[in-house]
Coordinates of C-alpha atoms in Angstrom, one line a residue:
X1 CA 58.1 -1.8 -14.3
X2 CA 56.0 0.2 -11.8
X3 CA 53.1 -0.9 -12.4
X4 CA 54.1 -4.7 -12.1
X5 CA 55.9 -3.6 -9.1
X6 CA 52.6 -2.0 -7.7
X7 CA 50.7 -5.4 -8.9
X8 CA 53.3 -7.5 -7.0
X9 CA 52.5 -5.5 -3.6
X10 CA 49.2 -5.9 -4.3
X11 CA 48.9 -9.5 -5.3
X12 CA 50.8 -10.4 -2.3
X13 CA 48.6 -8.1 0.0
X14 CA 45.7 -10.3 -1.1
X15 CA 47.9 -13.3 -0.5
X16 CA 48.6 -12.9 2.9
X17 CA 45.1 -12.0 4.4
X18 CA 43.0 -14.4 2.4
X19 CA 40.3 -15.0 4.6
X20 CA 39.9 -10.9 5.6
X21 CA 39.7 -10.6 1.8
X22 CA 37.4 -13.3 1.5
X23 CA 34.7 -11.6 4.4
X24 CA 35.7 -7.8 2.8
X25 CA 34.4 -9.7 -0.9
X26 CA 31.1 -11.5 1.3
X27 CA 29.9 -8.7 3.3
X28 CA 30.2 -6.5 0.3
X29 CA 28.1 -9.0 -1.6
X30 CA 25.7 -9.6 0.6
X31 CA 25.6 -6.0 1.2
X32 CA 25.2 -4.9 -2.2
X33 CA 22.5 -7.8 -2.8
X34 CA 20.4 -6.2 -0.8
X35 CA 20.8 -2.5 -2.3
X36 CA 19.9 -4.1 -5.5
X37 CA 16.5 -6.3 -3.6
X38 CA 15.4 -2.6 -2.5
X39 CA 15.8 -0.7 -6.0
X40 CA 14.5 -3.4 -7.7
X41 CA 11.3 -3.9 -5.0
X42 CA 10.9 -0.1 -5.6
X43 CA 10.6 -0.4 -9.0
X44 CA 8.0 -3.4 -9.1
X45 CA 6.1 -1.0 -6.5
X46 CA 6.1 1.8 -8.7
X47 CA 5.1 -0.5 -11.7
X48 CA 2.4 -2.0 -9.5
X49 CA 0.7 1.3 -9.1
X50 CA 0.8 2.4 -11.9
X51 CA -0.8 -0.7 -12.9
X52 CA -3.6 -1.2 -10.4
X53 CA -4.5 2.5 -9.7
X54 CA -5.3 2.7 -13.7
X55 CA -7.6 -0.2 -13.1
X56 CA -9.0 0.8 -9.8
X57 CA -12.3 1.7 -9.4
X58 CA -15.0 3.7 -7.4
X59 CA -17.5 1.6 -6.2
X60 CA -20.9 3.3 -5.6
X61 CA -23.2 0.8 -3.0
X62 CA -27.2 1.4 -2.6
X63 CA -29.2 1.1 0.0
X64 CA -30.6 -2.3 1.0
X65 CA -34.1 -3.1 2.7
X66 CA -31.7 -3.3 6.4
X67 CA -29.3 -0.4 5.6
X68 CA -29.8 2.6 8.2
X69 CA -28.0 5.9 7.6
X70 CA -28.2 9.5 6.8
X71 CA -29.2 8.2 3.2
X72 CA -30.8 5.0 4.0
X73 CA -33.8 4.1 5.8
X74 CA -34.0 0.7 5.6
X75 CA -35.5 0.4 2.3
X76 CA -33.5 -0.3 -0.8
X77 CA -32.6 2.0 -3.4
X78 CA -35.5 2.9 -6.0
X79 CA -34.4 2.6 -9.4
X80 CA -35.6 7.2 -9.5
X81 CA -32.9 7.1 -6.6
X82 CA -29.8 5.2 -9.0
X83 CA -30.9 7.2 -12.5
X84 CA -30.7 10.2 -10.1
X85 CA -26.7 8.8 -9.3
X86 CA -26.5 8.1 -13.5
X87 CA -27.2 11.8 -14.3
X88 CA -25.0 13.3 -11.3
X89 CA -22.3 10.8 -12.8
X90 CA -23.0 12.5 -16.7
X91 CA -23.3 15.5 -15.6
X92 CA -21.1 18.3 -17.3
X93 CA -19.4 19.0 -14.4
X94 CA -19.1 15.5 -13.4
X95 CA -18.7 13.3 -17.1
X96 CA -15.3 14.7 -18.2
X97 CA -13.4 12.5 -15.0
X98 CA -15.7 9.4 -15.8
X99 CA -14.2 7.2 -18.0
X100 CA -17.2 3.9 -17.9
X101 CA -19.6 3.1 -15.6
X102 CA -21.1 -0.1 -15.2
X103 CA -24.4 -1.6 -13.4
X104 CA -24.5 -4.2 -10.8
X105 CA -27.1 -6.1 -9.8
X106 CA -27.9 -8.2 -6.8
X107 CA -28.2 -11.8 -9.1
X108 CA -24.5 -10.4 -10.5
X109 CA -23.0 -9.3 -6.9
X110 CA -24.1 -12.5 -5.8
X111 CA -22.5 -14.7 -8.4
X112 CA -19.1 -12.2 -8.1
X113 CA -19.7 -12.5 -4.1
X114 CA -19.3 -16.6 -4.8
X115 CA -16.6 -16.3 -7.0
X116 CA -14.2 -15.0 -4.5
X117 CA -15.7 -16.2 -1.2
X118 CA -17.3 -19.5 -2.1
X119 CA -17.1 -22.0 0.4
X120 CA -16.0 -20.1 3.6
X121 CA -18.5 -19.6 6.3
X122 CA -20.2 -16.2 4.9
X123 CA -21.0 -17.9 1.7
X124 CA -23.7 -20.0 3.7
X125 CA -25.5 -16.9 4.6
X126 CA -25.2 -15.0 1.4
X127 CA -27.9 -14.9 -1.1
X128 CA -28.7 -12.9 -4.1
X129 CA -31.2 -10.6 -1.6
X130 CA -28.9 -9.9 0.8
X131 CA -26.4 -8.1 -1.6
X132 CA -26.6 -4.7 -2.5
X133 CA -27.1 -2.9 -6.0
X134 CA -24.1 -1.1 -7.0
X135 CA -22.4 1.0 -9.6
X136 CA -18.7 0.7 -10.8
X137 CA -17.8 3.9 -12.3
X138 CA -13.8 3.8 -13.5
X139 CA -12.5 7.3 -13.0
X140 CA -10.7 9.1 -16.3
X141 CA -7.6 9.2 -14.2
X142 CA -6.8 7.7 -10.7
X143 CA -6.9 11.4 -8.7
X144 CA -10.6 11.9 -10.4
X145 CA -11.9 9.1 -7.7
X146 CA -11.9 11.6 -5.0
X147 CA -13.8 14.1 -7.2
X148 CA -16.0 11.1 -8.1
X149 CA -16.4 10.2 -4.1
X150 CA -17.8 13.6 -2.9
X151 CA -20.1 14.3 -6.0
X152 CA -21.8 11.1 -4.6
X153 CA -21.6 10.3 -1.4
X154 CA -24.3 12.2 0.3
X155 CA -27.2 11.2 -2.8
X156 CA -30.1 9.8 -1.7
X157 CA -29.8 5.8 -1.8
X158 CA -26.4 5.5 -1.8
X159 CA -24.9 3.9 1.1
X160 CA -21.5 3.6 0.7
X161 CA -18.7 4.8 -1.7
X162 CA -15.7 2.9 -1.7
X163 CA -12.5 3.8 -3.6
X164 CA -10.6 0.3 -4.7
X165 CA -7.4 2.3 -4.1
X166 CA -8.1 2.4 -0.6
X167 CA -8.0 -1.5 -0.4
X168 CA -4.2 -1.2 -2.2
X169 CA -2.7 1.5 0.4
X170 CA -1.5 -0.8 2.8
X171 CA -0.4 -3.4 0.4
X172 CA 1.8 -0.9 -0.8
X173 CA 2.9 0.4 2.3
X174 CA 3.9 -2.8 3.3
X175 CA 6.5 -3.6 0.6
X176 CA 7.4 0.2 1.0
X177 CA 8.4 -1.1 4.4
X178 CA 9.8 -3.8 3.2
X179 CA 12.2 -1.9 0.9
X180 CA 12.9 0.2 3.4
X181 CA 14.5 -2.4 5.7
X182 CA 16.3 -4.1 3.1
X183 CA 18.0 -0.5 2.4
X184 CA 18.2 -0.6 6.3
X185 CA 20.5 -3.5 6.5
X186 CA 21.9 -3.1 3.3
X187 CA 23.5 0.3 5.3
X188 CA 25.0 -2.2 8.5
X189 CA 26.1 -4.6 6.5
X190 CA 28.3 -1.6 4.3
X191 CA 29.6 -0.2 7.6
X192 CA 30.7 -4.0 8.4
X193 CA 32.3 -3.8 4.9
X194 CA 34.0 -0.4 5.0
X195 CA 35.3 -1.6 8.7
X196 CA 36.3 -4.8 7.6
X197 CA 38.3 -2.7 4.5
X198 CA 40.0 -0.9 6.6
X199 CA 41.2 -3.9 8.9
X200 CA 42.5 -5.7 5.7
X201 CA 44.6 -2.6 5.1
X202 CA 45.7 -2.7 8.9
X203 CA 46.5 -6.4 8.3
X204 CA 48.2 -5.5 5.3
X205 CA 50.6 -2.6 6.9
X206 CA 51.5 -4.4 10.0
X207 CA 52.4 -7.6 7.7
X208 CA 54.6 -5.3 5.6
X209 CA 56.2 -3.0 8.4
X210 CA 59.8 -4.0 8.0
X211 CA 59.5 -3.6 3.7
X212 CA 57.4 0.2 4.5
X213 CA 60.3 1.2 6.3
X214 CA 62.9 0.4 3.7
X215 CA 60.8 2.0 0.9
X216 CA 60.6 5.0 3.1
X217 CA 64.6 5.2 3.5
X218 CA 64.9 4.7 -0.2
X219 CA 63.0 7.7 -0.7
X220 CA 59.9 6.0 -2.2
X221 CA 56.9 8.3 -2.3
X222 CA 53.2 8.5 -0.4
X223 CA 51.8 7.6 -3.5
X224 CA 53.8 4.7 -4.4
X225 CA 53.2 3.5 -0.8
X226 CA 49.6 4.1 -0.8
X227 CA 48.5 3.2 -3.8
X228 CA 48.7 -1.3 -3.2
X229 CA 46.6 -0.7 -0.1
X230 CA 44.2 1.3 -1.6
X231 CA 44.0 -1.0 -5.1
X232 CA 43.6 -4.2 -2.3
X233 CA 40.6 -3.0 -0.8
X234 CA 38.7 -1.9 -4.0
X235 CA 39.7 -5.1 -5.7
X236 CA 38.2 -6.6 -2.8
X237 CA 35.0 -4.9 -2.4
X238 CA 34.8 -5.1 -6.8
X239 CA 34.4 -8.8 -6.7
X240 CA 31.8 -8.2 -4.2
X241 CA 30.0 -6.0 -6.2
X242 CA 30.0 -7.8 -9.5
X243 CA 28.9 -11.0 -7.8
X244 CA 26.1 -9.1 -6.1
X245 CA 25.1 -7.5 -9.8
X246 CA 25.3 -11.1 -11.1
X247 CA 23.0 -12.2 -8.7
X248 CA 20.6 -9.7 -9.0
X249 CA 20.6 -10.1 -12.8
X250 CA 20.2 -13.5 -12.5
X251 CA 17.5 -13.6 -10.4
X252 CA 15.8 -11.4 -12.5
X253 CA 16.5 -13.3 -15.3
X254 CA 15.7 -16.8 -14.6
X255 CA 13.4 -16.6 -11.3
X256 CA 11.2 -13.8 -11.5
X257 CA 11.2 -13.2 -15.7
X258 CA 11.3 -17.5 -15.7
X259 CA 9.5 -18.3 -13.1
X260 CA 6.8 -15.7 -11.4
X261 CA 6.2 -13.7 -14.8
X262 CA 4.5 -16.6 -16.7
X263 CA 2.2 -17.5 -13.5
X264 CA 1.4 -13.5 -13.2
X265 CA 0.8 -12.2 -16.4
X266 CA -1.6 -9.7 -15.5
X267 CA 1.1 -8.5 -13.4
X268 CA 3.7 -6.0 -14.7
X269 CA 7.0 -7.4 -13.5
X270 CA 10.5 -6.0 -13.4
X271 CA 12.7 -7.1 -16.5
X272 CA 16.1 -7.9 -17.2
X273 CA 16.7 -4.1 -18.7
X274 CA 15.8 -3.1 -15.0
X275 CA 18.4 -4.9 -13.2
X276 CA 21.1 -4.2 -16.3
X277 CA 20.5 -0.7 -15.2
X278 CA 20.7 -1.5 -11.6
X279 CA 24.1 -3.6 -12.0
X280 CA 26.2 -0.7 -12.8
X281 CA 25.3 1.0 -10.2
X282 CA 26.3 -1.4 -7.3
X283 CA 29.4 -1.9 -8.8
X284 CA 30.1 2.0 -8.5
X285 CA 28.7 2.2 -5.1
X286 CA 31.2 -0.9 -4.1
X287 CA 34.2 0.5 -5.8
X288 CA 33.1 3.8 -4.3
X289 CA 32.6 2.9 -0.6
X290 CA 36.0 0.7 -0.8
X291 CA 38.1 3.8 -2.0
X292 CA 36.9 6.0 1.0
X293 CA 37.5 3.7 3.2
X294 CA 41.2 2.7 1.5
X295 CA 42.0 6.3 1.6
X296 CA 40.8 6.8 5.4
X297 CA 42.7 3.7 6.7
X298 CA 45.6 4.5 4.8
X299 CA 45.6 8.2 6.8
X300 CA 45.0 6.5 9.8
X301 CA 47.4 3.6 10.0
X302 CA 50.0 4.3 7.7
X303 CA 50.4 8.0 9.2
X304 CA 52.4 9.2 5.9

C-alpha cells in the first residue's frame, strides 16, 4: 500500500511538470552522449596507437649530390658510407632493438614519391635523381626508435633521421583535444541537468504545498515525504541515460561497425563490446548525478 502510495506521488509529480521533466530527460541525454563520444574517442585513440606506433618506422635519409650539413657535403652517399649505417644497425649493441630493415632506392622513392603526390605541383619537379637513398629500419618495439635515432644520426652520409611517430603526435593530440572538449561540455551540460533536477523538485513542492502540509500534521515521516521527489528526479535523468547508452550503442553498432569499419579495415575500430561496457556506466553516472542533486534540493526546498 505504500509503495503504490509512493508511486501515486510520484506519477503525478511527473504529471504535472511535463515539459521540466521532458528538458531534465534531454539535457541529461544529450549530456550523457557526449560522456559516452569522449570514452569511446579515447578508446579508438588508444587502439590507434597502439596500432600505428607498432607499424611506425625510423626512416634513415642519405646524403644527396645538393645536401649540405655537418654530414653532407653535397655529394651523395657512397655505398662504404650506407654498409657503414648496415653494420652500426647489426651491431651487438644495436641489432637486439632492430626488428627489419629495408633498402630504398632513388627509382623506388621516386615511384613511392608518385604514389602519394602524383599530380600536385611538386610532382612536376620530382624525378628519380632528385630523391634521396634511404633506409627503413622498423624498431623491435616503438621506444627502441629513439635508441635507433641517436646510434645514427651523426654517421657519415646520413642526412636526416626521421621517426614516423613524429608525423602521428599531433594527429593524436588533436583528437586528444577533441575528447577533451566533448568531456568539457559534457560537464556544462550535467550542471544544466543537475539544476534543471533540482527545479523539477522545486516545481514539484510548490505544486504540492497544501498536501506536504497535511502529511506533516498527520505525522507522516521525512522519509515518506522525501522519497517521491527524490524517485522523480532519478527517473527523470534514467530515461536520459538509457537513451543516451542506446544511442551510443547504436551508433557503434550500425555507423561506425556498419559503416566506417568495412571502408577502414586497416584501421582498428571500436566495437560493440566497447560501447556495452561504456553503457552501464552512463546509466550509473545519470542515476548517480540525479540522486545528489534530489537529495540537495530536497534539503534545500523542502527544509524538513
Amino acid at each position: 500500500m505504500r509503495i503504490q502510495l509512493i508511486a501515486n506521488e510520484v506519477w503525478n509529480g511527473l504529471r504535472r511538470n511535463l515539459s521540466v521533466v521532458v528538458s531534465v530527460v534531454l539535457v541529461t541525454f544529450i549530456s550523457l552522449s557526449f560522456v559516452g563520444a569522449a570514452i569511446l574517442l579515447q578508446q579508438q585513440i588508444n587502439q590507434m596507437k597502439g596500432f600505428w606506433y607498432d607499424r611506425a618506422q625510423v626512416g634513415i635519409y642519405f646524403c644527396g649530390p645538393v645536401d649540405a650539413t655537418d654530414t653532407c657535403t653535397q655529394t651523395a652517399a657512397t655505398p662504404e658510407q650506407i654498409e657503414a649505417v648496415r653494420s652500426t644497425l647489426s651491431s651487438g649493441a644495436i641489432a637486439p632493438y632492430v626488428a627489419d630493415v629495408q633498402f630504398e632506392d632513388r627509382e623506388l622513392a621516386y615511384q613511392h614519391f608518385m604514389e602519394q603526390f602524383g599530380g600536385t605541383a611538386s610532382a612536376e619537379f620530382a624525378s628519380p635523381e632528385t630523391m634521396n637513398e634511404a633506409l627503413w629500419v622498423r624498431p623491435t618495439t616503438p621506444q627502441d626508435a629513439d635508441l635507433i635515432r641517436e646510434a645514427t644520426t651523426a654517421l657519415p652520409g646520413v642526412l636526416e633521421v626521421r621517426d614516423q611517430r613524429a608525423l602521428l603526435e599531433p594527429i593524436f593530440q588533436v583528437l586528444n583535444t577533441a575528447s577533451l572538449a566533448a568531456i568539457g561540455v559534457a560537464v556544462l551540460m550535467l550542471v544544466a541537468a543537475v539544476l534543471l533536477i533540482s527545479t523539477t523538485i522545486r516545481l514539484s513542492a510548490f505544486s504540492r504545498k497544501r498536501e506536504l502540509g497535511i502529511m506533516r500534521l498527520v505525522g507522516a515521516s521525512n522519509r515518506f515525504i522525501q522519497t517521491p521527489f527524490i524517485i522523480e528526479g532519478v527517473v527523470a535523468a534514467l530515461i536520459g541515460a538509457v537513451l543516451a547508452a542506446g544511442s551510443v550503442v547504436a551508433v557503434v553498432h550500425f555507423v561506425l561497425q556498419g559503416y566506417v569499419a568495412p571502408m577502414l579495415q586497416t584501421i582498428a575500430i571500436v566495437g560493440l563490446d566497447d560501447a556495452l561496457v561504456v553503457a552501464p556506466v552512463l546509466i550509473g553516472i545519470g542515476v548517480l548525478f540525479a540522486g545528489v542533486a534530489a537529495a540537495v534540493a530536497i534539503r534545500r526546498y523542502l527544509k524538513i
